[in-house]
GROMACS .gro file of C-alpha atoms in nm:
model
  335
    1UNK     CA    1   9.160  10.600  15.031
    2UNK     CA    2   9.084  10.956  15.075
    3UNK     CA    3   8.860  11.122  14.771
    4UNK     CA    4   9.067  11.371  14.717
    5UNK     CA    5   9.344  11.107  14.631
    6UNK     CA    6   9.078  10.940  14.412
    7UNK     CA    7   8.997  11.232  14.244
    8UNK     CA    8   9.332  11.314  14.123
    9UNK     CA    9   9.389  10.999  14.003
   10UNK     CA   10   9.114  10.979  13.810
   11UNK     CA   11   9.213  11.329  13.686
   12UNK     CA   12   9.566  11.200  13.567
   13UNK     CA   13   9.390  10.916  13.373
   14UNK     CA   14   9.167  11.126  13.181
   15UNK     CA   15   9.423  11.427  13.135
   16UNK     CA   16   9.555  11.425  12.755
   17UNK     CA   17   9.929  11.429  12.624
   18UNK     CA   18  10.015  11.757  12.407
   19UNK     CA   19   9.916  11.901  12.160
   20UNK     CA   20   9.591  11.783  12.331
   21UNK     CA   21   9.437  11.966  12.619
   22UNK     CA   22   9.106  11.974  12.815
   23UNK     CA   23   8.962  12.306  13.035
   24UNK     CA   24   8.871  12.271  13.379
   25UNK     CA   25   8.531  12.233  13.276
   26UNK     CA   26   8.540  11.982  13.050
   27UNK     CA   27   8.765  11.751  13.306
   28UNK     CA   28   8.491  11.815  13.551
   29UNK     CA   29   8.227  11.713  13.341
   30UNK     CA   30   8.451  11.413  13.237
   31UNK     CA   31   8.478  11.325  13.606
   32UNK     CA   32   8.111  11.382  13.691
   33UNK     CA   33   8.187  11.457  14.076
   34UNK     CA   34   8.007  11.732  14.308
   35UNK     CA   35   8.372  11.935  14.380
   36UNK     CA   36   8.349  12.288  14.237
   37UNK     CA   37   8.559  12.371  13.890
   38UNK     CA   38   8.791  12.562  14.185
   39UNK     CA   39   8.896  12.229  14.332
   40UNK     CA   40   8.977  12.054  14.006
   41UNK     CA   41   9.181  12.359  13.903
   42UNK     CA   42   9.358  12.335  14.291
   43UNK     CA   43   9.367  11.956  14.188
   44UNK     CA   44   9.612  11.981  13.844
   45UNK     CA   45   9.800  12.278  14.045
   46UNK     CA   46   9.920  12.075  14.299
   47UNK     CA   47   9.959  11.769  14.066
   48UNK     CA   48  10.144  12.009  13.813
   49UNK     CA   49  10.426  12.032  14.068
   50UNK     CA   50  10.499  11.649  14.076
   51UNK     CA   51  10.381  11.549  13.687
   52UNK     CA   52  10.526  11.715  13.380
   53UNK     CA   53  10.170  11.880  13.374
   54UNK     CA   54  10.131  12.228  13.188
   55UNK     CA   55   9.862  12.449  13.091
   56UNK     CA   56   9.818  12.728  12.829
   57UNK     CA   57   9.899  13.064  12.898
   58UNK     CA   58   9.595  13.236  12.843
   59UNK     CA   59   9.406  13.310  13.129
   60UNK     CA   60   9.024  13.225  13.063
   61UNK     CA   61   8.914  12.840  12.976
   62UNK     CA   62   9.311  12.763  12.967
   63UNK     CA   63   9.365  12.390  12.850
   64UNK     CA   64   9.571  12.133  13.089
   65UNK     CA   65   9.761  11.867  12.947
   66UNK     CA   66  10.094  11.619  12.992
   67UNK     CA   67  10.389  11.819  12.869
   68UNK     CA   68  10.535  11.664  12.526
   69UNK     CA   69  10.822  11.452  12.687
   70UNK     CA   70  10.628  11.326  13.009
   71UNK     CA   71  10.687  10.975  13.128
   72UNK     CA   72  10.324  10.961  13.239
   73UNK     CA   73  10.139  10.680  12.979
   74UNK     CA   74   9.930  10.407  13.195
   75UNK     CA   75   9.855  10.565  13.538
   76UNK     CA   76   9.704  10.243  13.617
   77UNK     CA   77  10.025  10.088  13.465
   78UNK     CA   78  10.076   9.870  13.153
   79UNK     CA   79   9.969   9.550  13.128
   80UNK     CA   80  10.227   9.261  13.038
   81UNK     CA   81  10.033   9.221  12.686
   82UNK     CA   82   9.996   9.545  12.620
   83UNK     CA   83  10.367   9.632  12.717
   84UNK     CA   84  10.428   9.300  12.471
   85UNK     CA   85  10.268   9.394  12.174
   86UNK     CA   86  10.452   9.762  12.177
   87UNK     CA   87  10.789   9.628  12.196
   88UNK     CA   88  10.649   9.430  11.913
   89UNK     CA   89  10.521   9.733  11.656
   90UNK     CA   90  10.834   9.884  11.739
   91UNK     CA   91  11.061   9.629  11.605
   92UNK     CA   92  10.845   9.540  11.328
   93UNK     CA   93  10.592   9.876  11.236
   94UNK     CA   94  10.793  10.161  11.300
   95UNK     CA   95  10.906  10.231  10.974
   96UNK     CA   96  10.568  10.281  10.783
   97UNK     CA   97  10.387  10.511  11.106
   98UNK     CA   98  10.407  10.899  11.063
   99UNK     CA   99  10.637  11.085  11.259
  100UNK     CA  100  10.346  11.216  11.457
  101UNK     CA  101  10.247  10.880  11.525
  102UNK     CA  102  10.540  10.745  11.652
  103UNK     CA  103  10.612  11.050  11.824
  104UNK     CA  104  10.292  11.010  12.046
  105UNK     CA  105  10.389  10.618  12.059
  106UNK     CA  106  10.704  10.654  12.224
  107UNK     CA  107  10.600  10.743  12.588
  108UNK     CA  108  10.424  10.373  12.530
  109UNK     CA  109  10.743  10.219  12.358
  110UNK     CA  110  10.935  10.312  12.666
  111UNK     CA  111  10.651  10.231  12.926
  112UNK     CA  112  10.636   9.878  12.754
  113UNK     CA  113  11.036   9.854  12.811
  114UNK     CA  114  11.002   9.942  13.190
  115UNK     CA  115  10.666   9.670  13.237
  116UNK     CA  116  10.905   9.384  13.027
  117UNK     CA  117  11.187   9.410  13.249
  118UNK     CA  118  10.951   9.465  13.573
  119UNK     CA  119  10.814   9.083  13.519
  120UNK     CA  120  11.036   8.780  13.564
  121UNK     CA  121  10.844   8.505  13.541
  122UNK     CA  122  10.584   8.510  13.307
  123UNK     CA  123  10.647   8.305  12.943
  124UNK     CA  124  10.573   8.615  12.763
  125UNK     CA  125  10.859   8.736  12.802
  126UNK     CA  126  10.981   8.481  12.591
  127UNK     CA  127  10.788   8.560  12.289
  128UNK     CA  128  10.964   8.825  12.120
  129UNK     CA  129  11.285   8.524  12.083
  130UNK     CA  130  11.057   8.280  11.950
  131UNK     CA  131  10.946   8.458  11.643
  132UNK     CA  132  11.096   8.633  11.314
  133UNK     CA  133  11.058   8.804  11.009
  134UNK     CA  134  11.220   8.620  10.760
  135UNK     CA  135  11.329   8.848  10.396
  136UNK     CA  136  11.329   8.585  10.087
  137UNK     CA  137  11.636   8.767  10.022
  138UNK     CA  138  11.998   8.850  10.143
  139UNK     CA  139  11.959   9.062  10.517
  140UNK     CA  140  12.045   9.424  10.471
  141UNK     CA  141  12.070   9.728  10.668
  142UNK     CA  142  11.775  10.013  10.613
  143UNK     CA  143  11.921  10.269  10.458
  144UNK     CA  144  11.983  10.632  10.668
  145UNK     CA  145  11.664  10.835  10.676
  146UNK     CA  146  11.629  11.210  10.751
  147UNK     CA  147  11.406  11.239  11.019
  148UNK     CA  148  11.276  11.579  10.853
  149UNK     CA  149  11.213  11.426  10.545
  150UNK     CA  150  11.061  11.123  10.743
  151UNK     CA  151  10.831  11.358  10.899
  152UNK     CA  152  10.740  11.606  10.615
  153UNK     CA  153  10.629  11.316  10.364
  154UNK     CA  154  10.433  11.126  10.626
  155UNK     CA  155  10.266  11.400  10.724
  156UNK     CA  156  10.117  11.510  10.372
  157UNK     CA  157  10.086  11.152  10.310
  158UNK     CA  158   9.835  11.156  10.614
  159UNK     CA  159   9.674  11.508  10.574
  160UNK     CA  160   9.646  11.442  10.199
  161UNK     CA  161   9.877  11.727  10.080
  162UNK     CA  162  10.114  11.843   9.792
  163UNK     CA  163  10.472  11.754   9.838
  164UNK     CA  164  10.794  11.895   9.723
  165UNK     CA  165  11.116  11.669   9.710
  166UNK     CA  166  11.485  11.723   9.615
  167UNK     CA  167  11.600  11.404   9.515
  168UNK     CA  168  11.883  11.191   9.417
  169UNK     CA  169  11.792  10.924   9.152
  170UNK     CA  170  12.079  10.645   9.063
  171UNK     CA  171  12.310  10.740   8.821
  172UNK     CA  172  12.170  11.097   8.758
  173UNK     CA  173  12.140  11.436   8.847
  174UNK     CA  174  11.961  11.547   9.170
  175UNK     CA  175  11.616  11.664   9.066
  176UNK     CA  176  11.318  11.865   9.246
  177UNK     CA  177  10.948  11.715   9.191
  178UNK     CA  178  10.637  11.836   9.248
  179UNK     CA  179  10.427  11.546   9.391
  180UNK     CA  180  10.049  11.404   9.491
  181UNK     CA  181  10.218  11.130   9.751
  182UNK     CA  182   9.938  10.812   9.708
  183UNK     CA  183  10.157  10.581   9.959
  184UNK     CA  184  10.403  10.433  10.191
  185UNK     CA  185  10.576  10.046  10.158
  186UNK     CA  186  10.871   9.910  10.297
  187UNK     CA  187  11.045   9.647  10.102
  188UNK     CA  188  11.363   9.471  10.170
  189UNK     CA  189  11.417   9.732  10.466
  190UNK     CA  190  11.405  10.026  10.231
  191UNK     CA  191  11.077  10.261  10.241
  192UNK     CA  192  10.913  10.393   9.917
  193UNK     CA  193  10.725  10.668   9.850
  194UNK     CA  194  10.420  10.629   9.557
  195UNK     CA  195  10.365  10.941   9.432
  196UNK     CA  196  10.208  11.103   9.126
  197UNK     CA  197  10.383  11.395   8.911
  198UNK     CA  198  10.168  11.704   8.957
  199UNK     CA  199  10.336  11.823   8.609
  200UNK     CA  200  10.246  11.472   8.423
  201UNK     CA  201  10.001  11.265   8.666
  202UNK     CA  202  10.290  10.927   8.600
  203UNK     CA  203  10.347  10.729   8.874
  204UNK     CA  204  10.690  10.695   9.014
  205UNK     CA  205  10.813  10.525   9.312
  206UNK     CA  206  11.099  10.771   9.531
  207UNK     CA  207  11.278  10.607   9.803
  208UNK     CA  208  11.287  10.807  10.098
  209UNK     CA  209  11.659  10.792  10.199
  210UNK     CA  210  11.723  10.968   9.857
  211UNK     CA  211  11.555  11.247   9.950
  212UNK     CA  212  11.745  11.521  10.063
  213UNK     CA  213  11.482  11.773  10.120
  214UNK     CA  214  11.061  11.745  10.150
  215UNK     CA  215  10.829  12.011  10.208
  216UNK     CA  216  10.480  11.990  10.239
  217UNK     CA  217  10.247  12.223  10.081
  218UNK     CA  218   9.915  12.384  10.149
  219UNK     CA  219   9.771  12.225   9.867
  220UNK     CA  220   9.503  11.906   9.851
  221UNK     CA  221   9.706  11.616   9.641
  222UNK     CA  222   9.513  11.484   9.380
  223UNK     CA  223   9.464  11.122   9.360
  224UNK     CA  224   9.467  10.945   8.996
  225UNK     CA  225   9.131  10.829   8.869
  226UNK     CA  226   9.040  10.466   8.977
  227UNK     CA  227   9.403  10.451   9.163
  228UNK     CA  228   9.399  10.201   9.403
  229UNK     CA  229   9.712  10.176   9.665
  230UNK     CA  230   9.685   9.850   9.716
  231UNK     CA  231   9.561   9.669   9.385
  232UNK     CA  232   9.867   9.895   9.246
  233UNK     CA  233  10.101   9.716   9.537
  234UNK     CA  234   9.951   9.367   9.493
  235UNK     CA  235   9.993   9.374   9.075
  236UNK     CA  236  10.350   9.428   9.139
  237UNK     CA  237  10.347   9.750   8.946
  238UNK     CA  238  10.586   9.928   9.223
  239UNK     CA  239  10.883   9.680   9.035
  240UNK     CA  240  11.021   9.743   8.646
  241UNK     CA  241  10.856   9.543   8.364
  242UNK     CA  242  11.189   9.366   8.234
  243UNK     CA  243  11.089   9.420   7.846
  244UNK     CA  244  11.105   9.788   7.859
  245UNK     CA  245  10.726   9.774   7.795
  246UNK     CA  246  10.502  10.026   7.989
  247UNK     CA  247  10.215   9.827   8.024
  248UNK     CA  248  10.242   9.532   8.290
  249UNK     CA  249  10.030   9.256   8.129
  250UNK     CA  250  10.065   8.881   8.266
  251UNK     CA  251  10.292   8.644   8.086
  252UNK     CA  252  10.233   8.287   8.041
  253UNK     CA  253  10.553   8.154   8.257
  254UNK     CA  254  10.697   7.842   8.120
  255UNK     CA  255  10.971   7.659   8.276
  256UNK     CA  256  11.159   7.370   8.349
  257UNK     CA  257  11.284   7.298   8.701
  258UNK     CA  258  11.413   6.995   8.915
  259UNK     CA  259  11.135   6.821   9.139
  260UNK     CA  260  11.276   7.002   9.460
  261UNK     CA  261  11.162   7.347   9.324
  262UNK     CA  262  10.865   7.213   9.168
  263UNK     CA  263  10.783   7.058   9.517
  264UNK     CA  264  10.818   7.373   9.679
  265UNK     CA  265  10.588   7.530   9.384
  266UNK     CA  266  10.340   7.284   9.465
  267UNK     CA  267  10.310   7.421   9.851
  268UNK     CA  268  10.355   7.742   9.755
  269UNK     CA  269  10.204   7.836   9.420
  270UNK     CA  270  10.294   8.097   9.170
  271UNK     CA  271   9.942   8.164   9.058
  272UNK     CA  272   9.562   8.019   9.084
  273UNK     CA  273   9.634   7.889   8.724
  274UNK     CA  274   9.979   7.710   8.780
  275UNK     CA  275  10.006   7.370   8.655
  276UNK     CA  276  10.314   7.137   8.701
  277UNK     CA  277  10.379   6.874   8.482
  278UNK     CA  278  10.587   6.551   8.544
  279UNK     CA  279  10.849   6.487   8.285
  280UNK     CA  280  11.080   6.204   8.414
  281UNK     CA  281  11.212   6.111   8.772
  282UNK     CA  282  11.390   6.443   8.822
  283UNK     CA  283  11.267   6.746   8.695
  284UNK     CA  284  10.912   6.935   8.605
  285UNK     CA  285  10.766   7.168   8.361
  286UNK     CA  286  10.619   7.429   8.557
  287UNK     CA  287  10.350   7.686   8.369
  288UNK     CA  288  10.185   7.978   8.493
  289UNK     CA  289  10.056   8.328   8.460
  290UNK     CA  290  10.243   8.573   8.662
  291UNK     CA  291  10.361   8.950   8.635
  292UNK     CA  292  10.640   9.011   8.419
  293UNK     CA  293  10.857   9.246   8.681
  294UNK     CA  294  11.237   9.239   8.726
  295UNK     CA  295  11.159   9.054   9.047
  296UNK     CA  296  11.018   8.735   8.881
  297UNK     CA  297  11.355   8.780   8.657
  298UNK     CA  298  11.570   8.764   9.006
  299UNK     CA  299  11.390   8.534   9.135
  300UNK     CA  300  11.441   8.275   8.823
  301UNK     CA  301  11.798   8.390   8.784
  302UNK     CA  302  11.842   8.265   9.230
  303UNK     CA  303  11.752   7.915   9.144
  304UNK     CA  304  12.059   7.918   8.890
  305UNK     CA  305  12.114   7.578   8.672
  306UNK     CA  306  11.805   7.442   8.829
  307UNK     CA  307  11.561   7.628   8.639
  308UNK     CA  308  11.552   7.718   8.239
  309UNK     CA  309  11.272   7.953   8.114
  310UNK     CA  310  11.128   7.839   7.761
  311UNK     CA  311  10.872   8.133   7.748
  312UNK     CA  312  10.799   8.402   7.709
  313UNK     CA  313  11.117   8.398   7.461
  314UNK     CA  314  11.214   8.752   7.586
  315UNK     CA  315  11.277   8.640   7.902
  316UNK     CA  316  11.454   8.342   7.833
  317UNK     CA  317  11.695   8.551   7.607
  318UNK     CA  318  11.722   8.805   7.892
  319UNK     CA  319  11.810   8.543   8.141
  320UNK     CA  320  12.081   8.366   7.863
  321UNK     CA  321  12.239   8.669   7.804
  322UNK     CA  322  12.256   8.750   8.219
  323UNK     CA  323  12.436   8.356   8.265
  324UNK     CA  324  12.656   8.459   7.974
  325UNK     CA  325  12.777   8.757   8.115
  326UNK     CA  326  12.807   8.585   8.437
  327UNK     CA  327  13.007   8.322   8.281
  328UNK     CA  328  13.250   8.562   8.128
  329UNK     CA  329  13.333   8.716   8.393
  330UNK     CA  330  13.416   8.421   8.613
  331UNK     CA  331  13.644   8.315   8.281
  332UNK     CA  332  13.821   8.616   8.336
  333UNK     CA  333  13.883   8.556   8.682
  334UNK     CA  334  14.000   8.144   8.608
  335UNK     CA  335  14.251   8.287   8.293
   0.00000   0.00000   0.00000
């Protein structure tokens, strides 16, 4: 193969993607060869005129790079496990990247696409219908997200800035807040932002399709003292304490449940301190020290007749009064 071929491969392999760029100089240091800075610079000319290859406009030192919407990723092309693992952070990731991110991902997304369908043969193909994320709960549809707003609070969530949101809380009158943003989860395809008040330093949780505006500011955010993202996430504290209490102390869970749930229990524990108890040949008391949040109380209240809290009495009133209500209402409907 003719250098000069070589050498402008090896030039398209090392070339960045925009907002990145590289002078002629630094490419030919890069490539280390004995051609002048001249012929590099005749090099990305006459590459420029097949490749979505641009350079800046000023005239000294000007930087080369792949224009924003090039198709160029692997020169050397994509691997099948590499093209794999793509198609599988897009289908499962994409939501909790930064704009930027994924912007700068998609060249790959689509590269992964094109090596997938180039291979017929191989069993990884395969993979992606052999495996699934599986939500404890009823399947819905993510919510509609403005890709502005997608892009302005992932941004100062990565460059650690001040944001401002407009936003629409249930049942209330759209507000504007002033915000330190602290995090990004995803939970039952929704994504949440945690974010402290400048005004108050409380913690609130904002879901991001209620958002009708976000601007970043110019401002550092200012993290809470001892806040930890994901202690706070693990503790459960992103869900409501059901008692109307603002602390979020454990509880010492007692209930009683058939042997099927307390079977499942046993494989899949509630806490390091659970105990189950035998009390005849079908059902179990089950004890243990868990967070008191509104999604222990659906949880409880999805097993129906075949659990009944005994403590802490709070909850067992809350969950008596929720069958009650239940029950009235399907009277209504049987009268």
């Amino acid at each position: 193969m003719p250098d000069q071929i070589v050498r402008q491969f090896e030039i398209l392999k090392k070339l960045p993607r925009y907002p990145g760029s590289e002078t002629i100089s630094e490419i030919h240091a890069r490539l280390g060869t004995d051609v002048t800075t001249r012929t590099i610079e005749r090099d990305l000319e006459k590459l420029s005129r097949v490749f979505s290859i641009s350079c800046t406009e000023v005239s000294k030192n000007r930087g080369w790079f792949f224009a924003d919407d090039s198709k160029i990723t692997y020169i050397s092309g994509m691997a099948i496990k590499q093209a794999l693992s793509f198609s599988l952070i897009k289908k499962y990731l994409t939501p909790l990247f930064p704009s930027a991110t994924l912007k700068e991902l998609n060249p790959f997304f689509e590269q992964a696409e094109v090596t997938l369908e180039s291979f017929n043969s191989s069993p990884l193909l395969k993979w992606p219908n052999k495996i699934a994320v599986v939500e404890p709960t009823q399947p819905l549809l993510p919510p509609s997200i403005n890709s502005e707003t997608h892009k302005s609070v992932t941004e100062a969530l990565l460059e650690d800035l001040q944001l401002n949101i407009t936003y629409q809380p249930v049942g209330r009158n759209q507000q504007d807040y002033h915000l330190n943003p602290l995090g990004l989860f995803l939970r039952n395809q929704v994504s949440y932002l945690v974010a402290s008040k400048i005004d108050t330093d409380d913690l609130r949780t904002f879901a991001l399709h209620r958002m009708s505006k976000a601007e970043k500011t110019e401002k550092q955010a200012v993290h809470p003292k001892g806040f930890d993202f994901q202690a706070y996430i693990t503790e459960n504290h992103i869900l409501a304490n059901i008692t109307g209490k603002k602390s979020f102390e454990p509880i010492q869970l007692k209930f009683i449940t058939d042997n099927w749930v307390a079977t499942h229990l046993s494989e899949s524990r509630l806490s390091e301190d659970q105990k189950i108890e035998r009390i005849d040949d079908e059902n179990s008391k089950v004890t243990a020290t868990v967070q008191e949040t509104e999604q222990l109380f659906w949880w409880l209240l999805g097993f129906g007749a075949r659990v009944e809290v005994l403590e802490p009495i709070e909850l067992r009133e809350k969950m008596a009064d929720s069958v009650k209500v239940l029950a009235e209402k399907y009277a209504i409907l049987d009268s």
